[in-house]
CSV table of C-alpha atoms in Angstrom, one decimal:
chain,number,residue,atom,x,y,z
V,300,MET,CA,-67.9,204.5,319.3
V,301,LYS,CA,-65.5,207.3,320.1
V,302,TYR,CA,-66.7,209.6,322.8
V,303,GLY,CA,-65.5,213.1,324.0
V,304,ILE,CA,-66.4,215.5,326.8
V,305,ALA,CA,-66.1,219.2,326.2
V,306,ILE,CA,-67.3,222.6,327.2
V,307,PHE,CA,-68.8,224.8,324.5
V,308,PRO,CA,-68.0,228.3,325.9
V,309,PRO,CA,-70.6,231.1,325.6
V,310,LYS,CA,-71.3,232.3,322.1
V,311,LYS,CA,-69.0,235.4,322.2
V,312,ILE,CA,-65.9,233.2,322.8
V,313,GLN,CA,-67.0,230.7,320.2
V,314,ASP,CA,-67.4,233.5,317.6
V,315,VAL,CA,-63.9,234.9,318.3
V,316,ALA,CA,-62.4,231.4,318.2
V,317,ASN,CA,-64.2,230.6,314.9
V,318,SER,CA,-62.8,233.8,313.3
V,319,TYR,CA,-59.3,232.1,313.5
V,320,ARG,CA,-60.4,228.5,313.2
V,321,LYS,CA,-62.0,229.2,309.9
V,322,ARG,CA,-58.6,230.0,308.4
V,323,TYR,CA,-56.2,227.9,310.5
V,324,ASP,CA,-58.0,224.8,311.9
V,325,PRO,CA,-58.9,221.9,309.6
V,326,HIS,CA,-61.3,220.7,312.3
V,327,TYR,CA,-63.3,223.9,312.0
V,328,ALA,CA,-66.3,222.1,310.4
V,329,LEU,CA,-66.2,219.0,312.7
V,330,ILE,CA,-67.1,220.5,316.0
V,331,PRO,CA,-67.9,224.0,317.4
V,332,PRO,CA,-65.1,225.8,319.4
V,333,HIS,CA,-64.6,223.9,322.7
V,334,ILE,CA,-62.6,223.3,325.8
V,335,THR,CA,-61.8,219.6,325.8
V,336,LEU,CA,-62.4,218.2,329.3
V,337,LYS,CA,-61.1,214.7,328.5
V,338,GLU,CA,-59.3,213.4,325.4
V,339,PRO,CA,-61.6,211.4,323.1
V,340,PHE,CA,-61.8,207.7,324.1
V,341,GLU,CA,-63.2,204.5,322.7
V,342,ALA,CA,-66.0,202.6,324.4
V,343,GLU,CA,-68.7,200.3,323.4
V,344,ASP,CA,-72.0,201.8,322.2
V,345,ASN,CA,-73.9,200.4,325.2
V,346,LYS,CA,-71.5,201.9,327.7
V,347,ILE,CA,-72.8,205.4,327.1
V,348,LYS,CA,-75.7,205.0,329.5
V,349,GLU,CA,-73.3,203.9,332.2
V,350,MET,CA,-71.3,207.1,331.8
V,351,VAL,CA,-74.3,209.4,332.3
V,352,PRO,CA,-74.7,209.0,336.1
V,353,HIS,CA,-71.0,209.7,336.7
V,354,LEU,CA,-71.2,212.8,334.5
V,355,LYS,CA,-74.3,214.0,336.4
V,356,GLU,CA,-72.6,213.5,339.7
V,357,ILE,CA,-69.5,215.5,338.6
V,358,ALA,CA,-71.7,218.3,337.2
V,359,LYS,CA,-73.7,218.4,340.4
V,360,GLU,CA,-70.5,218.8,342.5
V,361,THR,CA,-69.2,221.7,340.3
V,362,ASN,CA,-70.6,225.2,340.5
V,363,PRO,CA,-70.8,227.5,337.4
V,364,PHE,CA,-67.5,229.4,337.1
V,365,ASP,CA,-66.0,232.4,335.3
V,366,ILE,CA,-63.3,231.9,332.7
V,367,GLU,CA,-61.0,234.6,331.2
V,368,ILE,CA,-59.1,234.5,327.9
V,369,ASN,CA,-56.2,237.0,327.7
V,370,LYS,CA,-53.7,235.5,325.4
V,371,VAL,CA,-52.8,232.7,323.0
V,372,SER,CA,-50.3,229.9,323.7
V,373,SER,CA,-49.0,226.9,321.7
V,374,PHE,CA,-48.2,223.2,322.0
V,375,ALA,CA,-45.1,223.6,319.9
V,376,PRO,CA,-42.7,221.9,319.5
V,377,VAL,CA,-44.9,218.8,320.2
V,378,THR,CA,-47.5,220.0,317.6
V,379,ASN,CA,-47.9,223.3,315.7
V,380,ALA,CA,-51.2,224.0,317.5
V,381,ILE,CA,-52.2,227.4,318.8
V,382,TYR,CA,-54.8,227.9,321.4
V,383,LEU,CA,-56.6,230.4,323.5
V,384,LYS,CA,-55.3,230.0,327.1
V,385,VAL,CA,-58.2,229.5,329.5
V,386,GLU,CA,-57.8,230.9,333.0
V,387,PRO,CA,-58.1,230.1,335.8
V,388,ALA,CA,-57.3,226.5,335.2
V,389,GLU,CA,-58.1,225.0,338.6
V,390,VAL,CA,-61.9,224.2,338.3
V,391,ILE,CA,-61.4,222.8,334.8
V,392,MET,CA,-58.5,220.7,335.9
V,393,THR,CA,-60.5,219.3,338.8
V,394,ILE,CA,-63.3,218.3,336.4
V,395,ASN,CA,-60.6,216.6,334.2
V,396,GLU,CA,-59.2,214.6,337.1
V,397,LYS,CA,-62.7,213.4,338.1
V,398,LEU,CA,-63.4,212.4,334.5
V,399,GLU,CA,-60.1,210.5,334.2
V,400,ALA,CA,-60.9,208.6,337.4
V,401,LYS,CA,-64.5,207.6,336.4
V,402,LEU,CA,-64.4,207.0,332.7
V,403,PRO,CA,-62.5,204.7,330.3
V,404,GLY,CA,-59.4,205.8,328.5
V,405,LYS,CA,-56.3,207.4,330.0
V,406,SER,CA,-54.8,210.5,328.4
V,407,GLU,CA,-51.1,210.3,327.4
V,408,HIS,CA,-50.6,214.1,327.7
V,409,SER,CA,-50.7,216.3,330.8
V,410,TYR,CA,-53.9,218.3,330.8
V,411,VAL,CA,-54.0,222.0,329.8
V,412,PRO,CA,-57.4,223.8,329.5
V,413,HIS,CA,-57.4,225.4,326.1
V,414,ILE,CA,-59.5,226.3,323.0
V,415,THR,CA,-57.6,225.3,319.9
V,416,ILE,CA,-57.8,228.0,317.1
V,417,ALA,CA,-55.1,226.7,314.8
V,418,GLN,CA,-53.5,223.3,314.1
V,419,LYS,CA,-51.7,221.2,311.5
V,420,LEU,CA,-49.9,224.3,310.2
V,421,SER,CA,-46.7,224.1,308.3
V,422,ASP,CA,-43.6,225.4,310.3
V,423,ASP,CA,-43.5,228.6,308.4
V,424,GLU,CA,-47.2,229.2,308.7
V,425,PHE,CA,-47.1,228.4,312.4
V,426,SER,CA,-44.3,231.0,313.0
V,427,ASP,CA,-46.2,233.7,311.1
V,428,VAL,CA,-49.6,233.1,312.7
V,429,TYR,CA,-48.3,232.6,316.2
V,430,GLY,CA,-46.1,235.6,316.0
V,431,SER,CA,-48.9,237.8,314.9
V,432,LEU,CA,-51.5,236.4,317.4
V,433,ARG,CA,-49.1,236.9,320.3
V,434,MET,CA,-48.8,240.6,319.5
V,435,GLY,CA,-52.5,241.1,319.9
V,436,GLY,CA,-54.4,240.6,323.2
V,437,PHE,CA,-57.7,239.2,324.1
V,438,GLU,CA,-60.2,240.4,326.7
V,439,LEU,CA,-62.8,237.8,327.1
V,440,LYS,CA,-64.6,236.9,330.3
V,441,GLU,CA,-67.7,234.7,330.4
V,442,THR,CA,-69.4,232.2,332.7
V,443,VAL,CA,-69.3,228.5,332.1
V,444,ASP,CA,-72.3,226.6,333.4
V,445,ARG,CA,-72.5,223.3,331.5
V,446,PHE,CA,-70.5,220.6,329.7
V,447,GLN,CA,-71.4,218.1,326.9
V,448,LEU,CA,-70.9,214.4,326.2
V,449,LEU,CA,-70.4,213.9,322.5
V,450,TYR,CA,-69.9,211.0,320.1
V,451,GLN,CA,-68.1,210.9,316.8
V,452,LEU,CA,-69.8,210.1,313.5
V,453,GLU,CA,-68.1,208.2,310.6
V,454,ASN,CA,-67.2,211.4,308.9
V,455,GLY,CA,-65.2,212.6,311.9
V,456,SER,CA,-67.7,215.2,313.1
V,457,TRP,CA,-69.2,215.2,316.6
V,458,THR,CA,-72.8,215.1,317.8
V,459,VAL,CA,-73.9,216.0,321.3
V,460,TYR,CA,-75.4,213.1,323.2
V,461,GLU,CA,-76.2,214.9,326.4
V,462,THR,CA,-75.7,218.2,328.3
V,463,PHE,CA,-74.8,218.4,332.0
V,464,VAL,CA,-75.6,221.6,333.8
V,465,LEU,CA,-73.2,222.6,336.6
V,466,GLY,CA,-74.8,222.6,340.0
V,467,GLU,CA,-77.7,220.5,338.8
V,468,GLY,CA,-76.3,217.4,337.1
F,1474,MET,CA,-79.7,235.0,319.0
F,1475,LYS,CA,-81.2,232.5,316.6
F,1476,TYR,CA,-82.4,229.3,318.3
F,1477,GLY,CA,-83.4,225.9,317.0
F,1478,ILE,CA,-84.9,222.7,318.4
F,1479,ALA,CA,-84.0,219.4,316.8
F,1480,ILE,CA,-83.5,215.7,317.2
F,1481,PHE,CA,-80.1,214.2,316.4
F,1482,PRO,CA,-81.2,210.7,315.4
F,1483,PRO,CA,-79.0,207.7,316.5
F,1484,LYS,CA,-75.6,207.5,314.9
F,1485,LYS,CA,-76.6,204.9,312.3
F,1486,ILE,CA,-79.2,207.2,310.8
F,1487,GLN,CA,-76.8,210.2,311.0
F,1488,ASP,CA,-74.1,208.3,309.2
F,1489,VAL,CA,-76.4,207.3,306.3
F,1490,ALA,CA,-77.7,210.9,306.1
F,1491,ASN,CA,-74.2,212.3,306.0
F,1492,SER,CA,-73.2,210.0,303.1
F,1493,TYR,CA,-75.6,212.0,301.0
F,1494,ARG,CA,-75.3,215.4,302.7
F,1495,LYS,CA,-71.6,215.4,302.1
F,1496,ARG,CA,-72.3,215.7,298.4
F,1497,TYR,CA,-75.6,217.3,298.2
F,1498,ASP,CA,-76.2,219.6,301.2
F,1499,PRO,CA,-74.3,222.9,301.6
F,1500,HIS,CA,-75.3,222.8,305.3
F,1501,TYR,CA,-73.4,219.6,305.8
F,1502,ALA,CA,-70.7,221.3,308.0
F,1503,LEU,CA,-73.0,223.6,309.9
F,1504,ILE,CA,-75.0,221.0,311.9
F,1505,PRO,CA,-75.2,217.2,312.3
F,1506,PRO,CA,-78.0,215.4,310.5
F,1507,HIS,CA,-81.2,216.3,312.3
F,1508,ILE,CA,-85.0,216.3,312.5
F,1509,THR,CA,-86.0,219.9,313.0
F,1510,LEU,CA,-88.7,220.0,315.7
F,1511,LYS,CA,-89.4,223.8,315.3
F,1512,GLU,CA,-88.1,226.2,312.6
F,1513,PRO,CA,-85.3,228.4,313.8
F,1514,PHE,CA,-86.5,231.6,315.5
F,1515,GLU,CA,-85.0,234.8,316.9
F,1516,ALA,CA,-85.2,235.6,320.6
F,1517,GLU,CA,-83.1,237.7,323.0
F,1518,ASP,CA,-80.1,236.1,324.6
F,1519,ASN,CA,-81.6,236.2,328.1
F,1520,LYS,CA,-84.8,234.4,326.9
F,1521,ILE,CA,-83.0,231.1,326.6
F,1522,LYS,CA,-83.3,230.4,330.3
F,1523,GLU,CA,-87.1,231.0,330.2
F,1524,MET,CA,-87.4,228.4,327.4
F,1525,VAL,CA,-85.7,225.6,329.4
F,1526,PRO,CA,-88.6,224.8,331.8
F,1527,HIS,CA,-91.1,224.6,328.9
F,1528,LEU,CA,-88.7,222.2,327.0
F,1529,LYS,CA,-88.2,220.1,330.1
F,1530,GLU,CA,-92.0,219.8,330.6
F,1531,ILE,CA,-92.5,218.7,326.9
F,1532,ALA,CA,-89.7,216.2,327.2
F,1533,LYS,CA,-91.2,214.7,330.4
F,1534,GLU,CA,-94.6,214.3,328.8
F,1535,THR,CA,-93.1,212.4,325.8
F,1536,ASN,CA,-92.0,208.8,326.0
F,1537,PRO,CA,-89.0,207.5,323.9
F,1538,PHE,CA,-90.4,206.4,320.5
F,1539,ASP,CA,-89.3,204.4,317.5
F,1540,ILE,CA,-88.8,206.0,314.1
F,1541,GLU,CA,-88.5,204.3,310.7
F,1542,ILE,CA,-87.0,205.5,307.5
F,1543,ASN,CA,-88.1,203.7,304.3
F,1544,LYS,CA,-87.8,206.3,301.6
F,1545,VAL,CA,-86.9,209.7,300.4
F,1546,SER,CA,-89.3,212.5,299.6
F,1547,SER,CA,-89.0,216.1,298.4
F,1548,PHE,CA,-90.2,219.6,299.0
F,1549,ALA,CA,-90.2,220.4,295.3
F,1550,PRO,CA,-91.5,222.5,293.6
F,1551,VAL,CA,-91.3,224.8,296.7
F,1552,THR,CA,-87.6,224.1,297.1
F,1553,ASN,CA,-85.3,221.6,295.5
F,1554,ALA,CA,-84.7,219.8,298.9
F,1555,ILE,CA,-84.7,216.0,299.3
F,1556,TYR,CA,-85.2,214.4,302.6
F,1557,LEU,CA,-85.5,211.1,304.4
F,1558,LYS,CA,-89.1,210.7,305.4
F,1559,VAL,CA,-89.5,210.0,309.1
F,1560,GLU,CA,-92.4,207.7,310.1
F,1561,PRO,CA,-94.6,207.5,312.0
F,1562,ALA,CA,-95.1,211.3,312.2
F,1563,GLU,CA,-97.6,211.5,315.0
F,1564,VAL,CA,-95.3,211.8,318.1
F,1565,ILE,CA,-93.0,214.3,316.4
F,1566,MET,CA,-95.9,216.4,315.2
F,1567,THR,CA,-97.3,216.5,318.7
F,1568,ILE,CA,-93.9,217.7,320.0
F,1569,ASN,CA,-93.9,220.4,317.2
F,1570,GLU,CA,-97.4,221.6,318.2
F,1571,LYS,CA,-96.4,221.9,321.8
F,1572,LEU,CA,-93.2,223.8,320.9
F,1573,GLU,CA,-95.2,226.2,318.6
F,1574,ALA,CA,-97.6,226.9,321.5
F,1575,LYS,CA,-94.9,227.5,324.1
F,1576,LEU,CA,-92.0,229.2,322.3
F,1577,PRO,CA,-91.5,232.4,320.3
F,1578,GLY,CA,-91.7,232.4,316.5
F,1579,LYS,CA,-94.4,230.9,314.3
F,1580,SER,CA,-93.6,228.7,311.4
F,1581,GLU,CA,-94.9,229.7,307.9
F,1582,HIS,CA,-94.8,226.2,306.6
F,1583,SER,CA,-96.9,223.2,307.5
F,1584,TYR,CA,-94.8,220.8,309.5
F,1585,VAL,CA,-93.4,217.6,308.1
F,1586,PRO,CA,-90.9,215.5,310.1
F,1587,HIS,CA,-87.9,215.0,307.9
F,1588,ILE,CA,-84.1,214.7,307.7
F,1589,THR,CA,-82.8,216.9,304.9
F,1590,ILE,CA,-80.1,215.2,302.8
F,1591,ALA,CA,-79.9,217.5,299.8
F,1592,GLN,CA,-80.8,221.1,299.2
F,1593,LYS,CA,-80.0,224.1,297.0
F,1594,LEU,CA,-79.6,221.8,294.0
F,1595,SER,CA,-79.9,223.1,290.5
F,1596,ASP,CA,-83.1,221.8,288.7
F,1597,ASP,CA,-81.1,219.3,286.7
F,1598,GLU,CA,-79.1,218.1,289.6
F,1599,PHE,CA,-82.3,217.7,291.6
F,1600,SER,CA,-84.0,215.6,289.0
F,1601,ASP,CA,-80.9,213.3,288.7
F,1602,VAL,CA,-80.4,212.9,292.4
F,1603,TYR,CA,-84.0,212.6,293.4
F,1604,GLY,CA,-84.7,210.1,290.6
F,1605,SER,CA,-81.8,207.8,291.7
F,1606,LEU,CA,-82.6,208.1,295.4
F,1607,ARG,CA,-86.2,207.2,294.8
F,1608,MET,CA,-85.1,204.0,293.1
F,1609,GLY,CA,-83.3,202.7,296.1
F,1610,GLY,CA,-84.9,202.0,299.4
F,1611,PHE,CA,-84.0,202.5,303.1
F,1612,GLU,CA,-84.5,200.2,306.0
F,1613,LEU,CA,-83.6,202.1,309.1
F,1614,LYS,CA,-85.4,201.7,312.5
F,1615,GLU,CA,-84.1,203.4,315.6
F,1616,THR,CA,-85.3,204.7,319.0
F,1617,VAL,CA,-85.4,208.5,319.6
F,1618,ASP,CA,-85.1,209.4,323.3
F,1619,ARG,CA,-83.9,213.0,323.4
F,1620,PHE,CA,-84.0,216.4,321.7
F,1621,GLN,CA,-81.7,219.4,321.7
F,1622,LEU,CA,-82.0,223.2,322.1
F,1623,LEU,CA,-79.4,224.8,319.9
F,1624,TYR,CA,-78.2,228.4,319.1
F,1625,GLN,CA,-76.5,229.7,315.9
F,1626,LEU,CA,-73.0,231.1,315.8
F,1627,GLU,CA,-72.0,234.1,313.6
F,1628,ASN,CA,-70.6,231.7,311.0
F,1629,GLY,CA,-74.0,229.9,310.6
F,1630,SER,CA,-73.1,226.8,312.5
F,1631,TRP,CA,-75.1,225.5,315.4
F,1632,THR,CA,-74.0,224.7,319.0
F,1633,VAL,CA,-76.0,222.6,321.4
F,1634,TYR,CA,-77.2,224.6,324.5
F,1635,GLU,CA,-79.0,221.8,326.3
F,1636,THR,CA,-80.3,218.3,325.9
F,1637,PHE,CA,-83.8,217.1,327.0
F,1638,VAL,CA,-84.3,213.4,327.6
F,1639,LEU,CA,-87.7,212.1,326.8
F,1640,GLY,CA,-89.6,210.7,329.8
F,1641,GLU,CA,-87.2,212.6,332.1
F,1642,GLY,CA,-87.2,216.3,331.1
């Protein structure tokens, strides 16, 4: 099975992200708006129970933290993806490092905390959308207090297996 | 916010359900295949933290249990919905009763454990699809060991807030 680990940010941020994802992200219907904590990875079905204690430990070591979203950024020219930049990055990057150390699958990309709101755009569409989104600003500040272990169904959509509450595990 | 409580059955059952939902259920993209444990209900945003201890207690009191799916059934003539019948019903009905007693919102319908695979069909489409699904059989048997508390986003889709593991809480 393919697994993923992600934060679903509080509802207000998800609703803002969805207002763009609906038009610009073909993954809109596959998963709610999220901050990927570790790139999706393959592991056998029975390995999921072995992952849970590691995830509980990492959650327990991490206190709830505030995130701010003030602007968009982009992964161009690597891909035409546009994302909400999540700041500060430190706590999230620390969780990512711990997950990379404890779980299967190594990411090929350097890790940037982000919420994708547009992807797989044509070059022209990308220029238009990115140009207009950079003109506007965002003022979102919310507390993150949990993350999720998910698995992917055959249709490409994601189901939550378990929630890990920060400070509790 | 609108809240819901549901079981996401193991992946095999979800994949079978999605093969029908994709064609026959307009809610296909809003939530993974699920057994509703309590009808969606409204409650204030800050009430969610008060629900969690009740849900933990109910999860702790319930042991993991096996479910079987052998056939489809329907809510017609009330609505043109078709569902996978989940048996045995007893454990799930007990969870439903406890949820109704502890949480806001009372259901107007009598409770039947089910996984919806088709809804909002025209009368003709309903007759065709239901007729053909009743001819075939299902042979699914899996273990359920957790349920989820979800909230609804502005676009109608559902995000998991927290998972409750049976026997643990």
